[in-house]
Amino acid sequence: MPKIKIDQFGKELEAKPGENILEVLQREGIDINAYCGGFGYCGKCLIKILKGNVAQPTAQEIKHLKEKISQGYRLACQAQIIEDIEIDIHDSITQKVEVLAESGEAILEELPVKKINIQLKKPSLNQSLSLEEIAENQLPTSPFVRNWTIQALQELSRIENQDEKSFEIGFDEKQIYWTNSDVKKASFLGIAFDIGTTTLACELLDLETGSTLYRAGALNRQASFGADVLSRLRAIQDNQGALSDLQELLLSSMNDLIQEACQKTGNDPNRILSVMVAGNTIMEHIFLGVSPISIGTAPFTPVFCRSYHTSARRLHLVIHPEARVYIFPSVAGYVGGDIVAGIGAHDLENNNSTLLYVDIGTNGEIVLSDQGKIYCCGTAAGPAFEGAQIKHGTRATLGAIHQVEIENSELKIYTIGDVAPRGVCGTGLIDALACLIKGGSIASNGRLQKDNHLLSSRIQAEGKSPYFVLSHDPQIIVTQEDISQLQLAKAALQAGRKVLLHQAKREESDIDQVILAGAFGSFINPESAMTVGIIPRVETVLSVGNASLLGAKKALLSKVFREKVENLAKKAQYVELSARADFQEYFYEALIFEKN
Amino acid sequence: MPKIKIDQFGKELEAKPGENILEVLQREGIDINAYCGGFGYCGKCLIKILKGNVAQPTAQEIKHLKEKISQGYRLACQAQIIEDIEIDIHDSITQKVEVLAESGEAILEELPVKKINIQLKKPSLNQSLSLEEIAENQLPTSPFVRNWTIQALQELSRIENQDEKSFEIGFDEKQIYWTNSDVKKASFLGIAFDIGTTTLACELLDLETGSTLYRAGALNRQASFGADVLSRLRAIQDNQGALSDLQELLLSSMNDLIQEACQKTGNDPNRILSVMVAGNTIMEHIFLGVSPISIGTAPFTPVFCRSYHTSARRLHLVIHPEARVYIFPSVAGYVGGDIVAGIGAHDLENNNSTLLYVDIGTNGEIVLSDQGKIYCCGTAAGPAFEGAQIKHGTRATLGAIHQVEIENSELKIYTIGDVAPRGVCGTGLIDALACLIKGGSIASNGRLQKDNHLLSSRIQAEGKSPYFVLSHDPQIIVTQEDISQLQLAKAALQAGRKVLLHQAKREESDIDQVILAGAFGSFINPESAMTVGIIPRVETVLSVGNASLLGAKKALLSKVFREKVENLAKKAQYVELSARADFQEYFYEALIFEKN
Ligand code: FES
Ligand code: FES
């Protein structure tokens, strides 16, 4: 078997016959960028061969890499291994997401799952009671609880055996889930998850105080199947085992975060007894191992929209096996539990103005709240803003150009970590586009124009395909194709909100406030977003950060909030854009860049 | 490593250092008699060394085997392996239980878990419904069901993917458990279990017709831990891992029966979708992995008495993972779900006479129904009737003396299978005792007396310990100690029923009918049982066979029956004998053998 040596790791990996480099790396758990899931289409899985040979470059490699091939650069997903090689994966290695959007504060109300400590009364010969009955009689809500999990019975029987009669008991109005006699381990923990297509975020909470103990983010390991949800749906459609592979990747990403959070805070994962999961509908399907492929094609029907309860055991989450896992209800295939959590967290249904809530992640969801009436839709706005399908696009990691401004008629760029630029991320792209619009270097149809404008010196028109230079050395550019991608994405968002406004019999000018949710929304420059047309021009733009995670946290700490989101999901009016004739009209209109 | 060769199997087993023969056999899944669980106390694990040597005989072996040791006989649990040996296990090999008590007929009423076939309506763009909602709208009880198991959602999503819209769906008023698109596999099966301390019995049913497809019995593999429940409790008390070992042995015994039933009838175990389990309280605890040791000592408190529902997945039963498993409610630590099932099956609570229901298995449970009012208690009457603690005692297998009569002043014995006698089983012992009483060869205190009586020639008074010879060649005897064991057991049963009668303010003469349940009860000679005093002398004695299994079957086929047993378990009045001063009095009185 040929071997792959990786410079950075001092590791040697064995390749199986016929494998390409990406397959070996993924098998070994080494994440590198592979937005398109290994189809040679995104060009992001760039690696360099330091020693040895791989098979002849494919057409895709020649298209993406051109003369770089002679320097040893190859696409990992295309390069077939034929002998021992040594490679450098530095250009595409996935770094820990460095920018974690804030989520906000949640308040401890009535916990959905309660815990109390009791002293088990001694059974007596004269009373024919079982231990479960004796324990229930000591619970405050005793008349309602008449059902234990098997695990809780098992734990109860162990308590009796140890003659340690003081113990804690976890229950809600339906069931008693767990008991524990080791009362020293006093912490009672919960964890809230936002499971996104690209990234996961979580917060570990102390359920007794409501305080956040730890926040962490990570890439969703599923990204190895492709950056956007459609590539994952394709994999599930094509391949029998892909669904369970995807589920496992998601769960292992979550388990890693759990482990990280517990290690860093010195907590025992077995003390995590409540979990809230908010994700888009497809992620929630995969989380439960339910095939989401019916969402992929019209009429985009999900298998379920309701919230579900299950146990950590059922999903192999490495926490207390009877920990309650709650999955947020969603509204439709493209308006998921993450949106429900977010709009719940920001109380959109109890608001008597007209609000627009926009969450741009891998997809773009739009919610219009008109005096508390909720309309919502989903658009395919995503991947371009995450740097996928963009020539020098990158995620918001070290070295990404995340801010672009014109200062004293000069273009200024800023990178994450203030290091040499490695690419441009979504917020940088929007800024760049806004600069071009303001500078007059872009026609209303999106065409770069090298006229007598402010940025003319940075616009190159090599043959028929012009581009905009953000950095000369290393060269980071925005191509005409990149601009087209962004144009399509902004048009989708713009047309989507027009349909919702039409549905609510409102005008764009009626909107009082825009709420930008999600990591992207929290770092984007609102002025640039308005200039480009991603959001309408309004007085107040509020960047709320990870609203979904805030909603998940609130649900962890409040039963009332959980009931509220259940209702919200039911009453939100979903508008299926593809069923609307007016959407196409709005969309074509929205392709125009207006100099506003 | 020394090896053990077994004649009968042509098998060679490896022994680990320090192991005795019993441990090796049990590790390899070869069941031999080991009533006391390997403590050298029952003397039943008899084997013969054909070649090679084992360590010096222990005191227990010398006590049990005496001069037989010189012929190569040893106790498997005592004999330490020191070199390669060849052995014969023929004397103690556990045979399939040959006598399976009948259970009776159950009628198909409203199934607790229903199944219907539906055609899933096509989703449309204009209706924002999920597949689960579309399916629910087609269910007859649609307003009530709003909750699917994850497995059912997963199966539903697969149906959609295959574009096979016709499928079956399993549900009750609370949840939808499973769906299936492979509608050709039309059978819809359930299995009823009676899990006893010594034996298991099951019936496989077609839930669409209510007919029994297969009946089978097997020994409970747990017997390797000891014959009676107390030896199992002791093991759990002493050894951390014993509880899960015992649970696994029980589940593997059940899985074997399931496999046998499916193979013999050509059914797919995955089509078993409902399971009913009736067992004594300790077996039900072990079945769920809940420690029963609190039942072992006063006040004999069980961890749970209520019925429980769970899934096959949770218990690793090898059938459909979402098959509903229902465990019968019990009344107390020594009146279990098997008794509740049995008295429910025979409608004891809807009866306006005075009935005594006696189930003699490893324990002896007594139920008195007085115009439908139910009183019950448990007595430690058991193991002697199963041949344990009896010198030549054996279970009711091939060669067991199961019937003893006096015909024309001659003692006649009958063996199971009409072969040479190998021992005497419970029914034979009761008969023998009845013959002794009738023949005047036993004093009222239980002492064998070699006077001028009918059976004098068969009574030997070797030294101080006389015995009764049932068979000369091979010699099968009933010793004075055996009679004492039986005397204690009958006294416990007799005193128990006296307490219940006292509680109900009734006399023995008020009893209209005795119902004998259980395998033992169904083969026992009622006249002998009355002579010995195990049951009172009444006009009508009804042997109903395995009433617990009948109850389990009824619960499989009828929701109404299930509700009825739930109520029965609640309203039955349990009498704890050890808390009653009068029990001791009755017990001493009951030690007397009355010539009736
Ligand atoms: S080109 Fe290799 S992963 Fe996309
Ligand atoms: S004497 Fe060996 S098992 Fe009882």
PDB file of N, CA, C and O in Angstrom, chain A residues 123 125 129-132 136 146 148 150 154 157 160-161 288-289 291 293 299 301-306 308 310 313-314 576, chain B residues 123 125 129-132 136 146 148 150 154 157 161 288-289 291 293 299 301-306 308 310 313-314 576:
ATOM      1  N   PRO A 123     -38.843   1.805  53.536  1.00  0.00           N
ATOM      2  CA  PRO A 123     -40.040   0.986  53.343  1.00  0.00           C
ATOM      3  C   PRO A 123     -40.363   0.216  54.628  1.00  0.00           C
ATOM      4  O   PRO A 123     -39.484  -0.002  55.454  1.00  0.00           O
ATOM      5  N   LEU A 125     -42.813  -3.094  56.510  1.00  0.00           N
ATOM      6  CA  LEU A 125     -43.540  -4.341  56.266  1.00  0.00           C
ATOM      7  C   LEU A 125     -45.042  -4.108  56.178  1.00  0.00           C
ATOM      8  O   LEU A 125     -45.768  -4.869  55.558  1.00  0.00           O
ATOM      9  N   LEU A 129     -45.569  -0.991  49.552  1.00  0.00           N
ATOM     10  CA  LEU A 129     -45.224   0.005  48.532  1.00  0.00           C
ATOM     11  C   LEU A 129     -43.917  -0.408  47.860  1.00  0.00           C
ATOM     12  O   LEU A 129     -43.041  -0.991  48.490  1.00  0.00           O
ATOM     13  N   SER A 130     -43.793  -0.057  46.608  1.00  0.00           N
ATOM     14  CA  SER A 130     -42.518  -0.276  45.927  1.00  0.00           C
ATOM     15  C   SER A 130     -41.656   0.964  46.111  1.00  0.00           C
ATOM     16  O   SER A 130     -42.150   2.022  46.487  1.00  0.00           O
ATOM     17  N   LEU A 131     -40.378   0.812  45.823  1.00  0.00           N
ATOM     18  CA  LEU A 131     -39.484   1.962  45.970  1.00  0.00           C
ATOM     19  C   LEU A 131     -39.912   3.107  45.061  1.00  0.00           C
ATOM     20  O   LEU A 131     -39.814   4.270  45.422  1.00  0.00           O
ATOM     21  N   GLU A 132     -40.393   2.780  43.872  1.00  0.00           N
ATOM     22  CA  GLU A 132     -40.789   3.867  42.971  1.00  0.00           C
ATOM     23  C   GLU A 132     -41.930   4.672  43.574  1.00  0.00           C
ATOM     24  O   GLU A 132     -41.950   5.902  43.486  1.00  0.00           O
ATOM     25  N   GLU A 136     -41.900   8.569  44.540  1.00  0.00           N
ATOM     26  CA  GLU A 136     -42.885   9.468  43.926  1.00  0.00           C
ATOM     27  C   GLU A 136     -43.651  10.262  44.972  1.00  0.00           C
ATOM     28  O   GLU A 136     -43.957  11.433  44.772  1.00  0.00           O
ATOM     29  N   ARG A 146     -45.940   9.091  36.943  1.00  0.00           N
ATOM     30  CA  ARG A 146     -46.227   7.685  37.223  1.00  0.00           C
ATOM     31  C   ARG A 146     -45.456   6.785  36.270  1.00  0.00           C
ATOM     32  O   ARG A 146     -45.933   5.756  35.849  1.00  0.00           O
ATOM     33  N   TRP A 148     -41.306   5.759  35.079  1.00  0.00           N
ATOM     34  CA  TRP A 148     -39.864   5.928  35.189  1.00  0.00           C
ATOM     35  C   TRP A 148     -39.200   5.357  33.948  1.00  0.00           C
ATOM     36  O   TRP A 148     -39.689   4.389  33.364  1.00  0.00           O
ATOM     37  N   ILE A 150     -36.338   3.043  32.398  1.00  0.00           N
ATOM     38  CA  ILE A 150     -35.719   1.824  32.926  1.00  0.00           C
ATOM     39  C   ILE A 150     -34.409   2.175  33.618  1.00  0.00           C
ATOM     40  O   ILE A 150     -34.096   1.675  34.695  1.00  0.00           O
ATOM     41  N   GLN A 154     -33.221   1.376  37.355  1.00  0.00           N
ATOM     42  CA  GLN A 154     -31.951   0.686  37.620  1.00  0.00           C
ATOM     43  C   GLN A 154     -31.140   1.476  38.637  1.00  0.00           C
ATOM     44  O   GLN A 154     -30.595   0.911  39.596  1.00  0.00           O
ATOM     45  N   SER A 157     -32.593   1.193  42.057  1.00  0.00           N
ATOM     46  CA  SER A 157     -32.321  -0.091  42.723  1.00  0.00           C
ATOM     47  C   SER A 157     -30.902  -0.116  43.270  1.00  0.00           C
ATOM     48  O   SER A 157     -30.633  -0.725  44.289  1.00  0.00           O
ATOM     49  N   GLU A 160     -30.733   1.809  46.678  1.00  0.00           N
ATOM     50  CA  GLU A 160     -31.217   0.989  47.777  1.00  0.00           C
ATOM     51  C   GLU A 160     -30.111   0.028  48.215  1.00  0.00           C
ATOM     52  O   GLU A 160     -29.837  -0.141  49.387  1.00  0.00           O
ATOM     53  N   ASN A 161     -29.443  -0.546  47.224  1.00  0.00           N
ATOM     54  CA  ASN A 161     -28.432  -1.538  47.553  1.00  0.00           C
ATOM     55  C   ASN A 161     -27.285  -0.953  48.346  1.00  0.00           C
ATOM     56  O   ASN A 161     -26.699  -1.606  49.176  1.00  0.00           O
ATOM     57  N   LEU A 288     -31.435  13.085  13.462  1.00  0.00           N
ATOM     58  CA  LEU A 288     -32.232  11.925  13.899  1.00  0.00           C
ATOM     59  C   LEU A 288     -32.082  10.713  12.975  1.00  0.00           C
ATOM     60  O   LEU A 288     -32.743   9.697  13.179  1.00  0.00           O
ATOM     61  N   GLY A 289     -31.251  10.829  11.964  1.00  0.00           N
ATOM     62  CA  GLY A 289     -31.083   9.707  11.039  1.00  0.00           C
ATOM     63  C   GLY A 289     -32.262   9.535  10.093  1.00  0.00           C
ATOM     64  O   GLY A 289     -32.482   8.447   9.561  1.00  0.00           O
ATOM     65  N   SER A 291     -34.038  10.442   6.607  1.00  0.00           N
ATOM     66  CA  SER A 291     -33.591  10.921   5.304  1.00  0.00           C
ATOM     67  C   SER A 291     -34.289  12.218   4.918  1.00  0.00           C
ATOM     68  O   SER A 291     -35.518  12.290   4.905  1.00  0.00           O
ATOM     69  N   ILE A 293     -34.166  13.608   1.918  1.00  0.00           N
ATOM     70  CA  ILE A 293     -34.073  13.873   0.482  1.00  0.00           C
ATOM     71  C   ILE A 293     -35.378  14.364  -0.126  1.00  0.00           C
ATOM     72  O   ILE A 293     -35.364  15.008  -1.157  1.00  0.00           O
ATOM     73  N   PRO A 299     -42.340  18.963  -3.993  1.00  0.00           N
ATOM     74  CA  PRO A 299     -42.693  20.176  -3.225  1.00  0.00           C
ATOM     75  C   PRO A 299     -41.908  20.376  -1.919  1.00  0.00           C
ATOM     76  O   PRO A 299     -42.421  21.012  -1.006  1.00  0.00           O
ATOM     77  N   THR A 301     -41.009  18.612   0.635  1.00  0.00           N
ATOM     78  CA  THR A 301     -41.707  18.159   1.835  1.00  0.00           C
ATOM     79  C   THR A 301     -40.756  17.545   2.857  1.00  0.00           C
ATOM     80  O   THR A 301     -40.072  16.574   2.539  1.00  0.00           O
ATOM     81  N   PRO A 302     -40.707  18.073   4.058  1.00  0.00           N
ATOM     82  CA  PRO A 302     -39.910  17.410   5.086  1.00  0.00           C
ATOM     83  C   PRO A 302     -40.652  16.176   5.610  1.00  0.00           C
ATOM     84  O   PRO A 302     -41.866  16.065   5.428  1.00  0.00           O
ATOM     85  N   VAL A 303     -39.933  15.266   6.236  1.00  0.00           N
ATOM     86  CA  VAL A 303     -40.599  14.110   6.839  1.00  0.00           C
ATOM     87  C   VAL A 303     -41.319  14.543   8.113  1.00  0.00           C
ATOM     88  O   VAL A 303     -42.421  14.104   8.387  1.00  0.00           O
ATOM     89  N   PHE A 304     -40.685  15.448   8.875  1.00  0.00           N
ATOM     90  CA  PHE A 304     -41.341  15.948  10.093  1.00  0.00           C
ATOM     91  C   PHE A 304     -41.000  17.421  10.277  1.00  0.00           C
ATOM     92  O   PHE A 304     -39.964  17.890   9.810  1.00  0.00           O
ATOM     93  N   CYS A 305     -41.906  18.123  10.945  1.00  0.00           N
ATOM     94  CA  CYS A 305     -41.656  19.523  11.306  1.00  0.00           C
ATOM     95  C   CYS A 305     -41.791  19.715  12.804  1.00  0.00           C
ATOM     96  O   CYS A 305     -41.276  20.665  13.371  1.00  0.00           O
ATOM     97  N   ARG A 306     -42.523  18.805  13.440  1.00  0.00           N
ATOM     98  CA  ARG A 306     -42.769  18.939  14.862  1.00  0.00           C
ATOM     99  C   ARG A 306     -41.489  18.801  15.677  1.00  0.00           C
ATOM    100  O   ARG A 306     -40.524  18.211  15.204  1.00  0.00           O
ATOM    101  N   TYR A 308     -39.222  17.083  18.505  1.00  0.00           N
ATOM    102  CA  TYR A 308     -39.114  15.714  19.003  1.00  0.00           C
ATOM    103  C   TYR A 308     -38.276  15.676  20.274  1.00  0.00           C
ATOM    104  O   TYR A 308     -37.367  16.486  20.460  1.00  0.00           O
ATOM    105  N   THR A 310     -36.081  12.960  22.591  1.00  0.00           N
ATOM    106  CA  THR A 310     -35.519  11.624  22.645  1.00  0.00           C
ATOM    107  C   THR A 310     -34.457  11.598  23.743  1.00  0.00           C
ATOM    108  O   THR A 310     -34.333  12.544  24.520  1.00  0.00           O
ATOM    109  N   ARG A 313     -29.076   8.384  24.806  1.00  0.00           N
ATOM    110  CA  ARG A 313     -28.755   7.000  24.477  1.00  0.00           C
ATOM    111  C   ARG A 313     -29.133   6.680  23.041  1.00  0.00           C
ATOM    112  O   ARG A 313     -28.380   6.069  22.301  1.00  0.00           O
ATOM    113  N   ARG A 314     -30.324   7.112  22.654  1.00  0.00           N
ATOM    114  CA  ARG A 314     -30.844   6.769  21.334  1.00  0.00           C
ATOM    115  C   ARG A 314     -29.948   7.302  20.229  1.00  0.00           C
ATOM    116  O   ARG A 314     -29.899   6.741  19.140  1.00  0.00           O
ATOM    117  N   GLU A 576     -44.013  29.445   0.163  1.00  0.00           N
ATOM    118  CA  GLU A 576     -43.129  28.673  -0.702  1.00  0.00           C
ATOM    119  C   GLU A 576     -42.878  29.485  -1.972  1.00  0.00           C
ATOM    120  O   GLU A 576     -43.758  29.637  -2.810  1.00  0.00           O
TER     121      GLU A 576
ATOM    122  N   PRO B 123     -47.707  14.792  -1.425  1.00  0.00           N
ATOM    123  CA  PRO B 123     -47.614  16.157  -0.915  1.00  0.00           C
ATOM    124  C   PRO B 123     -47.729  17.154  -2.068  1.00  0.00           C
ATOM    125  O   PRO B 123     -47.436  16.818  -3.217  1.00  0.00           O
ATOM    126  N   LEU B 125     -47.266  21.468  -3.405  1.00  0.00           N
ATOM    127  CA  LEU B 125     -46.604  22.738  -3.127  1.00  0.00           C
ATOM    128  C   LEU B 125     -47.509  23.711  -2.379  1.00  0.00           C
ATOM    129  O   LEU B 125     -47.045  24.594  -1.678  1.00  0.00           O
ATOM    130  N   LEU B 129     -47.358  20.751   4.331  1.00  0.00           N
ATOM    131  CA  LEU B 129     -47.492  19.648   5.292  1.00  0.00           C
ATOM    132  C   LEU B 129     -46.243  18.783   5.254  1.00  0.00           C
ATOM    133  O   LEU B 129     -45.621  18.622   4.211  1.00  0.00           O
ATOM    134  N   SER B 130     -45.908  18.216   6.385  1.00  0.00           N
ATOM    135  CA  SER B 130     -44.809  17.255   6.408  1.00  0.00           C
ATOM    136  C   SER B 130     -45.386  15.872   6.134  1.00  0.00           C
ATOM    137  O   SER B 130     -46.593  15.662   6.228  1.00  0.00           O
ATOM    138  N   LEU B 131     -44.501  14.927   5.816  1.00  0.00           N
ATOM    139  CA  LEU B 131     -44.976  13.564   5.552  1.00  0.00           C
ATOM    140  C   LEU B 131     -45.677  12.976   6.772  1.00  0.00           C
ATOM    141  O   LEU B 131     -46.647  12.245   6.650  1.00  0.00           O
ATOM    142  N   GLU B 132     -45.175  13.292   7.964  1.00  0.00           N
ATOM    143  CA  GLU B 132     -45.811  12.717   9.148  1.00  0.00           C
ATOM    144  C   GLU B 132     -47.253  13.199   9.264  1.00  0.00           C
ATOM    145  O   GLU B 132     -48.150  12.430   9.615  1.00  0.00           O
ATOM    146  N   GLU B 136     -50.572  10.942   9.201  1.00  0.00           N
ATOM    147  CA  GLU B 136     -51.487  10.970  10.341  1.00  0.00           C
ATOM    148  C   GLU B 136     -52.920  11.268   9.910  1.00  0.00           C
ATOM    149  O   GLU B 136     -53.871  10.718  10.456  1.00  0.00           O
ATOM    150  N   ARG B 146     -49.836  12.027  17.729  1.00  0.00           N
ATOM    151  CA  ARG B 146     -49.043  13.174  17.318  1.00  0.00           C
ATOM    152  C   ARG B 146     -47.575  12.963  17.652  1.00  0.00           C
ATOM    153  O   ARG B 146     -46.869  13.881  18.002  1.00  0.00           O
ATOM    154  N   TRP B 148     -44.180  10.251  16.733  1.00  0.00           N
ATOM    155  CA  TRP B 148     -43.620   9.087  16.065  1.00  0.00           C
ATOM    156  C   TRP B 148     -42.328   8.685  16.759  1.00  0.00           C
ATOM    157  O   TRP B 148     -41.617   9.537  17.281  1.00  0.00           O
ATOM    158  N   ILE B 150     -38.495   7.668  16.437  1.00  0.00           N
ATOM    159  CA  ILE B 150     -37.491   8.079  15.459  1.00  0.00           C
ATOM    160  C   ILE B 150     -37.378   7.019  14.364  1.00  0.00           C
ATOM    161  O   ILE B 150     -37.278   7.326  13.182  1.00  0.00           O
ATOM    162  N   GLN B 154     -37.739   7.420  10.403  1.00  0.00           N
ATOM    163  CA  GLN B 154     -36.687   6.958   9.495  1.00  0.00           C
ATOM    164  C   GLN B 154     -37.275   6.067   8.416  1.00  0.00           C
ATOM    165  O   GLN B 154     -36.970   6.202   7.232  1.00  0.00           O
ATOM    166  N   SER B 157     -39.249   8.049   5.957  1.00  0.00           N
ATOM    167  CA  SER B 157     -38.429   8.794   4.988  1.00  0.00           C
ATOM    168  C   SER B 157     -37.906   7.860   3.910  1.00  0.00           C
ATOM    169  O   SER B 157     -37.732   8.262   2.767  1.00  0.00           O
ATOM    170  N   ASN B 161     -38.502   7.879  -0.269  1.00  0.00           N
ATOM    171  CA  ASN B 161     -37.381   7.816  -1.201  1.00  0.00           C
ATOM    172  C   ASN B 161     -37.577   6.759  -2.258  1.00  0.00           C
ATOM    173  O   ASN B 161     -37.139   6.903  -3.386  1.00  0.00           O
ATOM    174  N   LEU B 288     -35.528  -6.259  33.204  1.00  0.00           N
ATOM    175  CA  LEU B 288     -35.258  -4.842  32.904  1.00  0.00           C
ATOM    176  C   LEU B 288     -33.886  -4.378  33.406  1.00  0.00           C
ATOM    177  O   LEU B 288     -33.552  -3.204  33.288  1.00  0.00           O
ATOM    178  N   GLY B 289     -33.120  -5.297  33.983  1.00  0.00           N
ATOM    179  CA  GLY B 289     -31.804  -4.891  34.488  1.00  0.00           C
ATOM    180  C   GLY B 289     -31.879  -4.100  35.784  1.00  0.00           C
ATOM    181  O   GLY B 289     -30.955  -3.373  36.126  1.00  0.00           O
ATOM    182  N   SER B 291     -31.991  -4.078  39.788  1.00  0.00           N
ATOM    183  CA  SER B 291     -31.576  -4.985  40.853  1.00  0.00           C
ATOM    184  C   SER B 291     -32.739  -5.352  41.769  1.00  0.00           C
ATOM    185  O   SER B 291     -33.415  -4.485  42.308  1.00  0.00           O
ATOM    186  N   ILE B 293     -32.459  -6.927  44.653  1.00  0.00           N
ATOM    187  CA  ILE B 293     -31.997  -7.456  45.945  1.00  0.00           C
ATOM    188  C   ILE B 293     -32.768  -6.909  47.134  1.00  0.00           C
ATOM    189  O   ILE B 293     -32.814  -7.546  48.177  1.00  0.00           O
ATOM    190  N   PRO B 299     -38.134  -5.336  54.432  1.00  0.00           N
ATOM    191  CA  PRO B 299     -39.544  -5.662  54.163  1.00  0.00           C
ATOM    192  C   PRO B 299     -39.840  -6.118  52.722  1.00  0.00           C
ATOM    193  O   PRO B 299     -40.942  -5.915  52.255  1.00  0.00           O
ATOM    194  N   THR B 301     -39.136  -5.176  49.714  1.00  0.00           N
ATOM    195  CA  THR B 301     -39.672  -4.122  48.849  1.00  0.00           C
ATOM    196  C   THR B 301     -39.154  -4.234  47.414  1.00  0.00           C
ATOM    197  O   THR B 301     -37.949  -4.204  47.194  1.00  0.00           O
ATOM    198  N   PRO B 302     -40.039  -4.354  46.452  1.00  0.00           N
ATOM    199  CA  PRO B 302     -39.576  -4.340  45.068  1.00  0.00           C
ATOM    200  C   PRO B 302     -39.258  -2.898  44.646  1.00  0.00           C
ATOM    201  O   PRO B 302     -39.714  -1.946  45.288  1.00  0.00           O
ATOM    202  N   VAL B 303     -38.468  -2.743  43.593  1.00  0.00           N
ATOM    203  CA  VAL B 303     -38.194  -1.391  43.105  1.00  0.00           C
ATOM    204  C   VAL B 303     -39.433  -0.866  42.376  1.00  0.00           C
ATOM    205  O   VAL B 303     -39.791   0.287  42.509  1.00  0.00           O
ATOM    206  N   PHE B 304     -40.101  -1.748  41.635  1.00  0.00           N
ATOM    207  CA  PHE B 304     -41.318  -1.319  40.935  1.00  0.00           C
ATOM    208  C   PHE B 304     -42.330  -2.450  40.946  1.00  0.00           C
ATOM    209  O   PHE B 304     -41.963  -3.624  41.023  1.00  0.00           O
ATOM    210  N   CYS B 305     -43.598  -2.086  40.868  1.00  0.00           N
ATOM    211  CA  CYS B 305     -44.667  -3.071  40.746  1.00  0.00           C
ATOM    212  C   CYS B 305     -45.509  -2.769  39.514  1.00  0.00           C
ATOM    213  O   CYS B 305     -46.193  -3.640  38.995  1.00  0.00           O
ATOM    214  N   ARG B 306     -45.465  -1.519  39.076  1.00  0.00           N
ATOM    215  CA  ARG B 306     -46.303  -1.132  37.956  1.00  0.00           C
ATOM    216  C   ARG B 306     -45.885  -1.831  36.674  1.00  0.00           C
ATOM    217  O   ARG B 306     -44.750  -2.290  36.564  1.00  0.00           O
ATOM    218  N   TYR B 308     -44.633  -1.883  32.866  1.00  0.00           N
ATOM    219  CA  TYR B 308     -43.765  -1.003  32.094  1.00  0.00           C
ATOM    220  C   TYR B 308     -43.842  -1.336  30.613  1.00  0.00           C
ATOM    221  O   TYR B 308     -44.065  -2.488  30.234  1.00  0.00           O
ATOM    222  N   THR B 310     -41.666  -0.806  27.064  1.00  0.00           N
ATOM    223  CA  THR B 310     -40.402  -0.377  26.497  1.00  0.00           C
ATOM    224  C   THR B 310     -40.298  -0.928  25.078  1.00  0.00           C
ATOM    225  O   THR B 310     -41.272  -1.459  24.544  1.00  0.00           O
ATOM    226  N   ARG B 313     -35.607  -2.733  21.205  1.00  0.00           N
ATOM    227  CA  ARG B 313     -34.253  -2.170  21.069  1.00  0.00           C
ATOM    228  C   ARG B 313     -33.607  -1.972  22.435  1.00  0.00           C
ATOM    229  O   ARG B 313     -32.450  -2.310  22.641  1.00  0.00           O
ATOM    230  N   ARG B 314     -34.369  -1.431  23.353  1.00  0.00           N
ATOM    231  CA  ARG B 314     -33.813  -1.091  24.663  1.00  0.00           C
ATOM    232  C   ARG B 314     -33.289  -2.328  25.389  1.00  0.00           C
ATOM    233  O   ARG B 314     -32.394  -2.234  26.222  1.00  0.00           O
ATOM    234  N   GLU B 576     -48.596  -9.722  53.673  1.00  0.00           N
ATOM    235  CA  GLU B 576     -47.205 -10.080  53.916  1.00  0.00           C
ATOM    236  C   GLU B 576     -47.160 -11.037  55.102  1.00  0.00           C
ATOM    237  O   GLU B 576     -47.374 -10.642  56.248  1.00  0.00           O
TER     238      GLU B 576
END
